[in-house]
Amino acid sequence: GVQALSYVQRADNYTNPAAKELLLTMERKKSNLSVSVDVTKSRDFLAIIDAVGPYACLIKTHVDILEDFDFTLIESLQALSKKHDFMIFEDRKFADIGNTVALQYSSGVHRIASWSQITNAHSVPGPSIVAGLSSVGLPLGRGLLLLAEMSTAGNLAVGQYTEETYQMARDHRDFVIGFIGQRRPAGEGDEDFLVLTPGVELDVKADGMGQQYRTPREVILESGCDVIIVGRGVYGKDYSLTEAIAQQAERYRESGWSAYLERCKS
Ligand code: BMP
């Protein structure tokens, strides 16, 4: 299966430019770490990204959290992306009808499609959500992840829902590059999907608000996922401690990468 292949070998399995670029970036930086930067002030947002940038293949954003958002922030984010060689993933979790999501993706204050190389969507509306987002994103070379599973206790994305989400992805391979999920789809055979996994922490198991954590080793080696997504585990509570934040990012990068190397050997 694809689990035994290197990230760089797998780049050839994709026509989608965002998927190819992510796999090549991972190999170049020896990083399968995506840092999720969930803070409310632009100053903290940029300082954390500058600190973790050297260790991350992908920065995951929730730009609707920022209370002082304006579009110059995107220019600063793109400058950091060039400086540190990481890609950008706005974790928008679209979940509406095709026409509405196409507008949400292209327009509004955030104009996500114009800068976010990867974004994601819930599969709950059915295939029309992929058609809507693809009408905007495919001509721009963007990639979409479908939420096949979630990390939270009691979530409903299980069983048949997860299976039908996999099928929606198979039907739109040009634009859907993979999943947000907790494991690689079983019996995937030769078909290649990227699996990006949130709910990763080395020191704690839960956050008291339903989040459930596993380790990079469990995620990459045991469950066959490709990218670990880490938020608070990297940046903690004091955003001014940029040196400590950088050290944590390196700790997670090393942990995720050694699990990947072990997987390639087995
Ligand atoms: P943290 O590592 O601080 O728990 O953050 C996890 C991040 O991943 C959050 O931005 C959250 O929105 C996202 N996420 C998640 O935790 N579980 C999912 O199933 C899907 C997510 O996108």
mmCIF file of C-alpha atoms and ligand atoms in Angstrom:
data_model
loop_
_atom_site.group_PDB
_atom_site.id
_atom_site.type_symbol
_atom_site.label_atom_id
_atom_site.label_comp_id
_atom_site.label_asym_id
_atom_site.label_seq_id
_atom_site.Cartn_x
_atom_site.Cartn_y
_atom_site.Cartn_z
ATOM 1 C CA GLY A 1 0.000 0.000 0.000
ATOM 2 C CA VAL A 2 0.905 3.689 -0.205
ATOM 3 C CA GLN A 3 1.945 3.688 3.464
ATOM 4 C CA ALA A 4 5.226 2.036 2.579
ATOM 5 C CA LEU A 5 6.083 4.675 -0.046
ATOM 6 C CA SER A 6 8.005 7.844 0.665
ATOM 7 C CA TYR A 7 6.237 11.174 0.469
ATOM 8 C CA VAL A 8 8.293 12.120 -2.581
ATOM 9 C CA GLN A 9 7.365 8.889 -4.397
ATOM 10 C CA ARG A 10 3.729 9.606 -3.725
ATOM 11 C CA ALA A 11 3.879 13.053 -5.337
ATOM 12 C CA ASP A 12 3.636 11.269 -8.711
ATOM 13 C CA ASN A 13 0.283 9.780 -7.691
ATOM 14 C CA TYR A 14 -1.370 13.212 -7.882
ATOM 15 C CA THR A 15 -2.299 15.541 -10.692
ATOM 16 C CA ASN A 16 -3.484 18.182 -8.204
ATOM 17 C CA PRO A 17 -0.704 20.795 -7.817
ATOM 18 C CA ALA A 18 -1.423 21.526 -4.127
ATOM 19 C CA ALA A 19 -1.094 17.830 -3.228
ATOM 20 C CA LYS A 20 2.141 17.467 -5.176
ATOM 21 C CA GLU A 21 3.594 20.588 -3.607
ATOM 22 C CA LEU A 22 2.663 19.472 -0.095
ATOM 23 C CA LEU A 23 4.334 16.082 -0.517
ATOM 24 C CA LEU A 24 7.481 17.645 -1.977
ATOM 25 C CA THR A 25 7.575 20.279 0.763
ATOM 26 C CA MET A 26 7.310 17.564 3.413
ATOM 27 C CA GLU A 27 10.278 15.729 1.963
ATOM 28 C CA ARG A 28 12.338 18.913 1.475
ATOM 29 C CA LYS A 29 11.768 20.081 5.039
ATOM 30 C CA LYS A 30 11.732 16.626 6.607
ATOM 31 C CA SER A 31 8.489 17.619 8.260
ATOM 32 C CA ASN A 32 5.017 16.135 8.424
ATOM 33 C CA LEU A 33 4.021 18.749 10.988
ATOM 34 C CA SER A 34 1.206 21.185 10.376
ATOM 35 C CA VAL A 35 0.878 23.847 13.034
ATOM 36 C CA SER A 36 -2.630 25.122 13.702
ATOM 37 C CA VAL A 37 -2.448 28.762 14.782
ATOM 38 C CA ASP A 38 -5.674 29.490 16.649
ATOM 39 C CA VAL A 39 -5.133 32.910 18.210
ATOM 40 C CA THR A 40 -7.166 36.108 18.068
ATOM 41 C CA LYS A 41 -4.551 38.827 17.490
ATOM 42 C CA SER A 42 -2.626 39.334 14.259
ATOM 43 C CA ARG A 43 0.541 40.168 16.129
ATOM 44 C CA ASP A 44 0.526 36.827 17.986
ATOM 45 C CA PHE A 45 -0.536 34.988 14.836
ATOM 46 C CA LEU A 46 2.448 36.253 12.825
ATOM 47 C CA ALA A 47 4.941 35.868 15.690
ATOM 48 C CA ILE A 48 3.948 32.221 16.240
ATOM 49 C CA ILE A 49 4.109 31.469 12.517
ATOM 50 C CA ASP A 50 7.551 33.074 12.236
ATOM 51 C CA ALA A 51 8.729 30.931 15.175
ATOM 52 C CA VAL A 52 7.335 27.594 13.975
ATOM 53 C CA GLY A 53 7.797 28.188 10.231
ATOM 54 C CA PRO A 54 11.188 26.443 9.959
ATOM 55 C CA TYR A 55 9.692 23.191 11.328
ATOM 56 C CA ALA A 56 6.313 23.056 9.567
ATOM 57 C CA CYS A 57 5.310 21.869 6.112
ATOM 58 C CA LEU A 58 1.899 23.487 6.428
ATOM 59 C CA ILE A 59 0.392 26.280 8.505
ATOM 60 C CA LYS A 60 -3.275 25.770 9.322
ATOM 61 C CA THR A 61 -5.341 28.885 9.941
ATOM 62 C CA HIS A 62 -8.778 29.886 11.194
ATOM 63 C CA VAL A 63 -8.731 33.477 9.924
ATOM 64 C CA ASP A 64 -12.273 34.112 11.179
ATOM 65 C CA ILE A 65 -10.878 33.979 14.746
ATOM 66 C CA LEU A 66 -8.725 37.067 14.216
ATOM 67 C CA GLU A 67 -10.352 40.134 15.724
ATOM 68 C CA ASP A 68 -8.107 42.582 13.836
ATOM 69 C CA PHE A 69 -8.119 40.842 10.441
ATOM 70 C CA ASP A 70 -7.443 42.873 7.361
ATOM 71 C CA PHE A 71 -6.130 41.726 4.025
ATOM 72 C CA THR A 72 -2.574 43.002 4.634
ATOM 73 C CA LEU A 73 -2.314 40.118 7.120
ATOM 74 C CA ILE A 74 -2.560 37.729 4.180
ATOM 75 C CA GLU A 75 0.386 39.464 2.516
ATOM 76 C CA SER A 76 2.412 39.017 5.724
ATOM 77 C CA LEU A 77 1.366 35.364 5.909
ATOM 78 C CA GLN A 78 2.432 34.804 2.308
ATOM 79 C CA ALA A 79 5.775 36.498 2.973
ATOM 80 C CA LEU A 80 6.365 34.100 5.888
ATOM 81 C CA SER A 81 5.333 31.189 3.693
ATOM 82 C CA LYS A 82 8.088 32.158 1.217
ATOM 83 C CA LYS A 83 10.634 32.852 3.969
ATOM 84 C CA HIS A 84 10.138 29.482 5.676
ATOM 85 C CA ASP A 85 8.900 27.338 2.767
ATOM 86 C CA PHE A 86 5.540 26.154 4.128
ATOM 87 C CA MET A 87 2.107 25.872 2.548
ATOM 88 C CA ILE A 88 -1.151 27.409 3.809
ATOM 89 C CA PHE A 89 -4.363 25.606 4.792
ATOM 90 C CA GLU A 90 -7.410 27.610 5.873
ATOM 91 C CA ASP A 91 -9.454 25.238 8.041
ATOM 92 C CA ARG A 92 -12.785 26.723 6.909
ATOM 93 C CA LYS A 93 -14.896 23.545 7.149
ATOM 94 C CA PHE A 94 -17.395 24.579 4.487
ATOM 95 C CA ALA A 95 -20.756 22.900 5.037
ATOM 96 C CA ASP A 96 -23.444 24.508 2.820
ATOM 97 C CA ILE A 97 -24.988 24.122 -0.644
ATOM 98 C CA GLY A 98 -22.700 24.396 -3.674
ATOM 99 C CA ASN A 99 -23.730 27.917 -4.637
ATOM 100 C CA THR A 100 -23.224 29.277 -1.120
ATOM 101 C CA VAL A 101 -19.842 27.629 -0.519
ATOM 102 C CA ALA A 102 -18.550 28.876 -3.888
ATOM 103 C CA LEU A 103 -19.352 32.424 -2.706
ATOM 104 C CA GLN A 104 -17.909 31.856 0.783
ATOM 105 C CA TYR A 105 -14.729 30.450 -0.753
ATOM 106 C CA SER A 106 -14.167 33.179 -3.356
ATOM 107 C CA SER A 107 -15.597 36.280 -1.710
ATOM 108 C CA GLY A 108 -16.385 38.015 1.564
ATOM 109 C CA VAL A 109 -13.767 39.627 3.774
ATOM 110 C CA HIS A 110 -11.381 36.690 3.586
ATOM 111 C CA ARG A 111 -11.330 35.659 -0.138
ATOM 112 C CA ILE A 112 -9.951 32.281 0.966
ATOM 113 C CA ALA A 113 -9.474 30.788 -2.497
ATOM 114 C CA SER A 114 -7.115 33.610 -3.472
ATOM 115 C CA TRP A 115 -4.460 32.606 -0.919
ATOM 116 C CA SER A 116 -5.210 29.260 0.763
ATOM 117 C CA GLN A 117 -3.674 26.407 -1.204
ATOM 118 C CA ILE A 118 -5.644 23.813 0.735
ATOM 119 C CA THR A 119 -9.022 24.066 2.432
ATOM 120 C CA ASN A 120 -11.584 21.615 3.773
ATOM 121 C CA ALA A 121 -15.276 20.828 3.807
ATOM 122 C CA HIS A 122 -17.782 18.684 5.604
ATOM 123 C CA SER A 123 -19.351 16.032 3.399
ATOM 124 C CA VAL A 124 -22.783 16.405 5.015
ATOM 125 C CA PRO A 125 -24.340 18.365 2.074
ATOM 126 C CA GLY A 126 -23.323 15.602 -0.404
ATOM 127 C CA PRO A 127 -21.286 15.836 -3.649
ATOM 128 C CA SER A 128 -22.652 19.272 -4.598
ATOM 129 C CA ILE A 129 -20.361 20.846 -2.016
ATOM 130 C CA VAL A 130 -17.360 19.501 -3.908
ATOM 131 C CA ALA A 131 -18.772 20.743 -7.219
ATOM 132 C CA GLY A 132 -19.333 24.221 -5.756
ATOM 133 C CA LEU A 133 -15.873 24.544 -4.232
ATOM 134 C CA SER A 134 -14.183 22.964 -7.225
ATOM 135 C CA SER A 135 -15.736 25.546 -9.592
ATOM 136 C CA VAL A 136 -13.681 28.163 -7.731
ATOM 137 C CA GLY A 137 -10.636 26.238 -6.524
ATOM 138 C CA LEU A 138 -9.722 23.868 -9.341
ATOM 139 C CA PRO A 139 -8.830 26.624 -11.883
ATOM 140 C CA LEU A 140 -6.564 28.134 -9.195
ATOM 141 C CA GLY A 141 -4.779 24.820 -8.541
ATOM 142 C CA ARG A 142 -6.194 24.491 -5.030
ATOM 143 C CA GLY A 143 -6.845 21.232 -3.174
ATOM 144 C CA LEU A 144 -9.708 20.139 -0.927
ATOM 145 C CA LEU A 145 -9.776 17.826 2.090
ATOM 146 C CA LEU A 146 -13.053 16.238 3.184
ATOM 147 C CA LEU A 147 -13.743 15.718 6.871
ATOM 148 C CA ALA A 148 -14.113 11.947 7.029
ATOM 149 C CA GLU A 149 -13.670 11.708 10.796
ATOM 150 C CA MET A 150 -13.292 14.099 13.712
ATOM 151 C CA SER A 151 -11.178 14.016 16.838
ATOM 152 C CA THR A 152 -13.875 15.032 19.304
ATOM 153 C CA ALA A 153 -15.671 12.719 21.721
ATOM 154 C CA GLY A 154 -19.144 11.728 20.511
ATOM 155 C CA ASN A 155 -18.749 13.090 16.964
ATOM 156 C CA LEU A 156 -21.127 11.752 14.315
ATOM 157 C CA ALA A 157 -18.614 11.304 11.475
ATOM 158 C CA VAL A 158 -18.359 7.520 11.809
ATOM 159 C CA GLY A 159 -19.303 4.317 9.996
ATOM 160 C CA GLN A 160 -21.411 4.823 6.889
ATOM 161 C CA TYR A 161 -20.846 8.597 6.954
ATOM 162 C CA THR A 162 -17.085 8.109 6.825
ATOM 163 C CA GLU A 163 -17.362 5.473 4.065
ATOM 164 C CA GLU A 164 -19.550 7.702 1.904
ATOM 165 C CA THR A 165 -17.131 10.567 2.438
ATOM 166 C CA TYR A 166 -14.345 8.360 1.043
ATOM 167 C CA GLN A 167 -16.548 7.637 -1.968
ATOM 168 C CA MET A 168 -17.204 11.348 -2.574
ATOM 169 C CA ALA A 169 -13.445 11.862 -2.682
ATOM 170 C CA ARG A 170 -12.927 9.001 -5.159
ATOM 171 C CA ASP A 171 -15.488 10.601 -7.464
ATOM 172 C CA HIS A 172 -13.562 13.933 -7.514
ATOM 173 C CA ARG A 173 -9.921 12.963 -7.491
ATOM 174 C CA ASP A 174 -8.799 16.048 -9.433
ATOM 175 C CA PHE A 175 -9.796 18.407 -6.606
ATOM 176 C CA VAL A 176 -10.208 16.254 -3.480
ATOM 177 C CA ILE A 177 -6.695 15.382 -2.363
ATOM 178 C CA GLY A 178 -7.564 13.601 0.856
ATOM 179 C CA PHE A 179 -9.151 13.759 4.256
ATOM 180 C CA ILE A 180 -9.147 15.156 7.698
ATOM 181 C CA GLY A 181 -9.352 11.912 9.631
ATOM 182 C CA GLN A 182 -7.941 9.706 12.326
ATOM 183 C CA ARG A 183 -6.746 6.787 10.181
ATOM 184 C CA ARG A 184 -5.940 5.803 6.594
ATOM 185 C CA PRO A 185 -8.997 4.376 4.785
ATOM 186 C CA ALA A 186 -8.916 0.589 5.068
ATOM 187 C CA GLY A 187 -8.227 -1.420 1.912
ATOM 188 C CA GLU A 188 -7.092 1.681 0.081
ATOM 189 C CA GLY A 189 -4.941 -0.466 -2.227
ATOM 190 C CA ASP A 190 -3.117 1.664 -4.773
ATOM 191 C CA GLU A 191 -5.323 4.717 -4.472
ATOM 192 C CA ASP A 192 -3.518 7.545 -2.756
ATOM 193 C CA PHE A 193 -5.172 10.046 -0.445
ATOM 194 C CA LEU A 194 -3.509 12.423 1.972
ATOM 195 C CA VAL A 195 -4.698 11.981 5.548
ATOM 196 C CA LEU A 196 -4.192 14.989 7.811
ATOM 197 C CA THR A 197 -4.865 14.371 11.475
ATOM 198 C CA PRO A 198 -5.744 16.835 14.232
ATOM 199 C CA GLY A 199 -5.988 15.923 17.898
ATOM 200 C CA VAL A 200 -2.237 15.418 18.426
ATOM 201 C CA GLU A 201 -0.394 16.085 21.706
ATOM 202 C CA LEU A 202 2.634 14.543 23.393
ATOM 203 C CA ASP A 203 1.829 15.521 26.978
ATOM 204 C CA VAL A 204 -1.960 15.475 27.517
ATOM 205 C CA LYS A 205 -4.861 13.272 26.399
ATOM 206 C CA ALA A 206 -7.755 15.761 26.366
ATOM 207 C CA ASP A 207 -8.532 19.485 26.660
ATOM 208 C CA GLY A 208 -11.668 19.396 28.824
ATOM 209 C CA MET A 209 -13.826 20.541 25.868
ATOM 210 C CA GLY A 210 -14.202 17.269 24.006
ATOM 211 C CA GLN A 211 -10.880 17.279 22.190
ATOM 212 C CA GLN A 212 -9.126 13.870 22.308
ATOM 213 C CA TYR A 213 -5.393 13.614 21.719
ATOM 214 C CA ARG A 214 -3.121 10.901 20.372
ATOM 215 C CA THR A 215 0.644 10.934 19.879
ATOM 216 C CA PRO A 216 2.474 11.462 16.558
ATOM 217 C CA ARG A 217 3.578 7.831 16.718
ATOM 218 C CA GLU A 218 0.009 6.545 17.088
ATOM 219 C CA VAL A 219 -1.156 8.779 14.250
ATOM 220 C CA ILE A 220 1.662 8.279 11.706
ATOM 221 C CA LEU A 221 2.962 4.790 12.467
ATOM 222 C CA GLU A 222 -0.052 2.927 13.881
ATOM 223 C CA SER A 223 -2.873 4.648 11.964
ATOM 224 C CA GLY A 224 -1.007 5.371 8.712
ATOM 225 C CA CYS A 225 -1.868 9.073 8.537
ATOM 226 C CA ASP A 226 0.394 11.514 6.704
ATOM 227 C CA VAL A 227 0.387 14.838 8.535
ATOM 228 C CA ILE A 228 0.071 15.639 12.235
ATOM 229 C CA ILE A 229 -1.850 18.826 12.995
ATOM 230 C CA VAL A 230 -0.803 20.366 16.299
ATOM 231 C CA GLY A 231 -2.137 23.555 17.859
ATOM 232 C CA ARG A 232 -1.896 24.210 21.586
ATOM 233 C CA GLY A 233 0.696 21.458 22.030
ATOM 234 C CA VAL A 234 3.103 23.701 20.128
ATOM 235 C CA TYR A 235 2.249 27.247 21.157
ATOM 236 C CA GLY A 236 0.880 26.723 24.672
ATOM 237 C CA LYS A 237 -0.695 29.600 26.549
ATOM 238 C CA ASP A 238 1.956 32.328 26.510
ATOM 239 C CA TYR A 239 2.383 33.457 22.899
ATOM 240 C CA SER A 240 5.313 35.720 23.750
ATOM 241 C CA LEU A 241 7.608 32.739 24.471
ATOM 242 C CA THR A 242 8.658 32.402 20.853
ATOM 243 C CA GLU A 243 11.846 30.506 21.626
ATOM 244 C CA ALA A 244 9.967 27.872 23.632
ATOM 245 C CA ILE A 245 7.353 27.704 20.872
ATOM 246 C CA ALA A 246 10.041 27.074 18.270
ATOM 247 C CA GLN A 247 11.502 24.322 20.472
ATOM 248 C CA GLN A 248 8.105 22.656 20.800
ATOM 249 C CA ALA A 249 7.606 22.809 17.033
ATOM 250 C CA GLU A 250 10.958 21.095 16.531
ATOM 251 C CA ARG A 251 9.980 18.477 19.131
ATOM 252 C CA TYR A 252 6.784 17.637 17.236
ATOM 253 C CA ARG A 253 8.541 17.747 13.863
ATOM 254 C CA GLU A 254 11.129 15.265 15.096
ATOM 255 C CA SER A 255 8.487 13.019 16.627
ATOM 256 C CA GLY A 256 6.331 12.970 13.483
ATOM 257 C CA TRP A 257 9.271 12.501 11.154
ATOM 258 C CA SER A 258 10.850 9.625 13.086
ATOM 259 C CA ALA A 259 7.476 7.851 13.137
ATOM 260 C CA TYR A 260 7.333 8.275 9.339
ATOM 261 C CA LEU A 261 10.864 6.908 8.859
ATOM 262 C CA GLU A 262 9.960 3.905 10.986
ATOM 263 C CA ARG A 263 6.828 3.374 8.899
ATOM 264 C CA CYS A 264 8.836 3.427 5.658
ATOM 265 C CA LYS A 265 11.120 0.686 7.030
ATOM 266 C CA SER A 266 8.312 -1.641 8.192
HETATM 267 P P1 BMP B 1 -5.364 21.741 19.225
HETATM 268 O O1 BMP B 1 -4.138 20.917 18.804
HETATM 269 O O2 BMP B 1 -5.007 22.999 19.928
HETATM 270 O O3 BMP B 1 -6.379 20.896 19.967
HETATM 271 O O4 BMP B 1 -6.067 22.265 17.876
HETATM 272 C C1 BMP B 1 -6.617 21.373 16.933
HETATM 273 C C2 BMP B 1 -7.019 22.109 15.672
HETATM 274 O O5 BMP B 1 -7.523 21.170 14.729
HETATM 275 C C3 BMP B 1 -8.115 23.149 15.852
HETATM 276 O O6 BMP B 1 -7.828 24.235 14.964
HETATM 277 C C4 BMP B 1 -9.385 22.450 15.383
HETATM 278 O O7 BMP B 1 -10.291 23.361 14.777
HETATM 279 C C5 BMP B 1 -8.873 21.452 14.372
HETATM 280 N N1 BMP B 1 -9.632 20.173 14.280
HETATM 281 C C6 BMP B 1 -9.725 19.298 15.351
HETATM 282 O O8 BMP B 1 -9.176 19.558 16.432
HETATM 283 N N2 BMP B 1 -10.426 18.121 15.206
HETATM 284 C C7 BMP B 1 -11.036 17.763 14.047
HETATM 285 O O9 BMP B 1 -11.609 16.700 13.958
HETATM 286 C C8 BMP B 1 -10.954 18.654 12.954
HETATM 287 C C9 BMP B 1 -10.236 19.837 13.089
HETATM 288 O O10 BMP B 1 -10.121 20.634 12.049
#
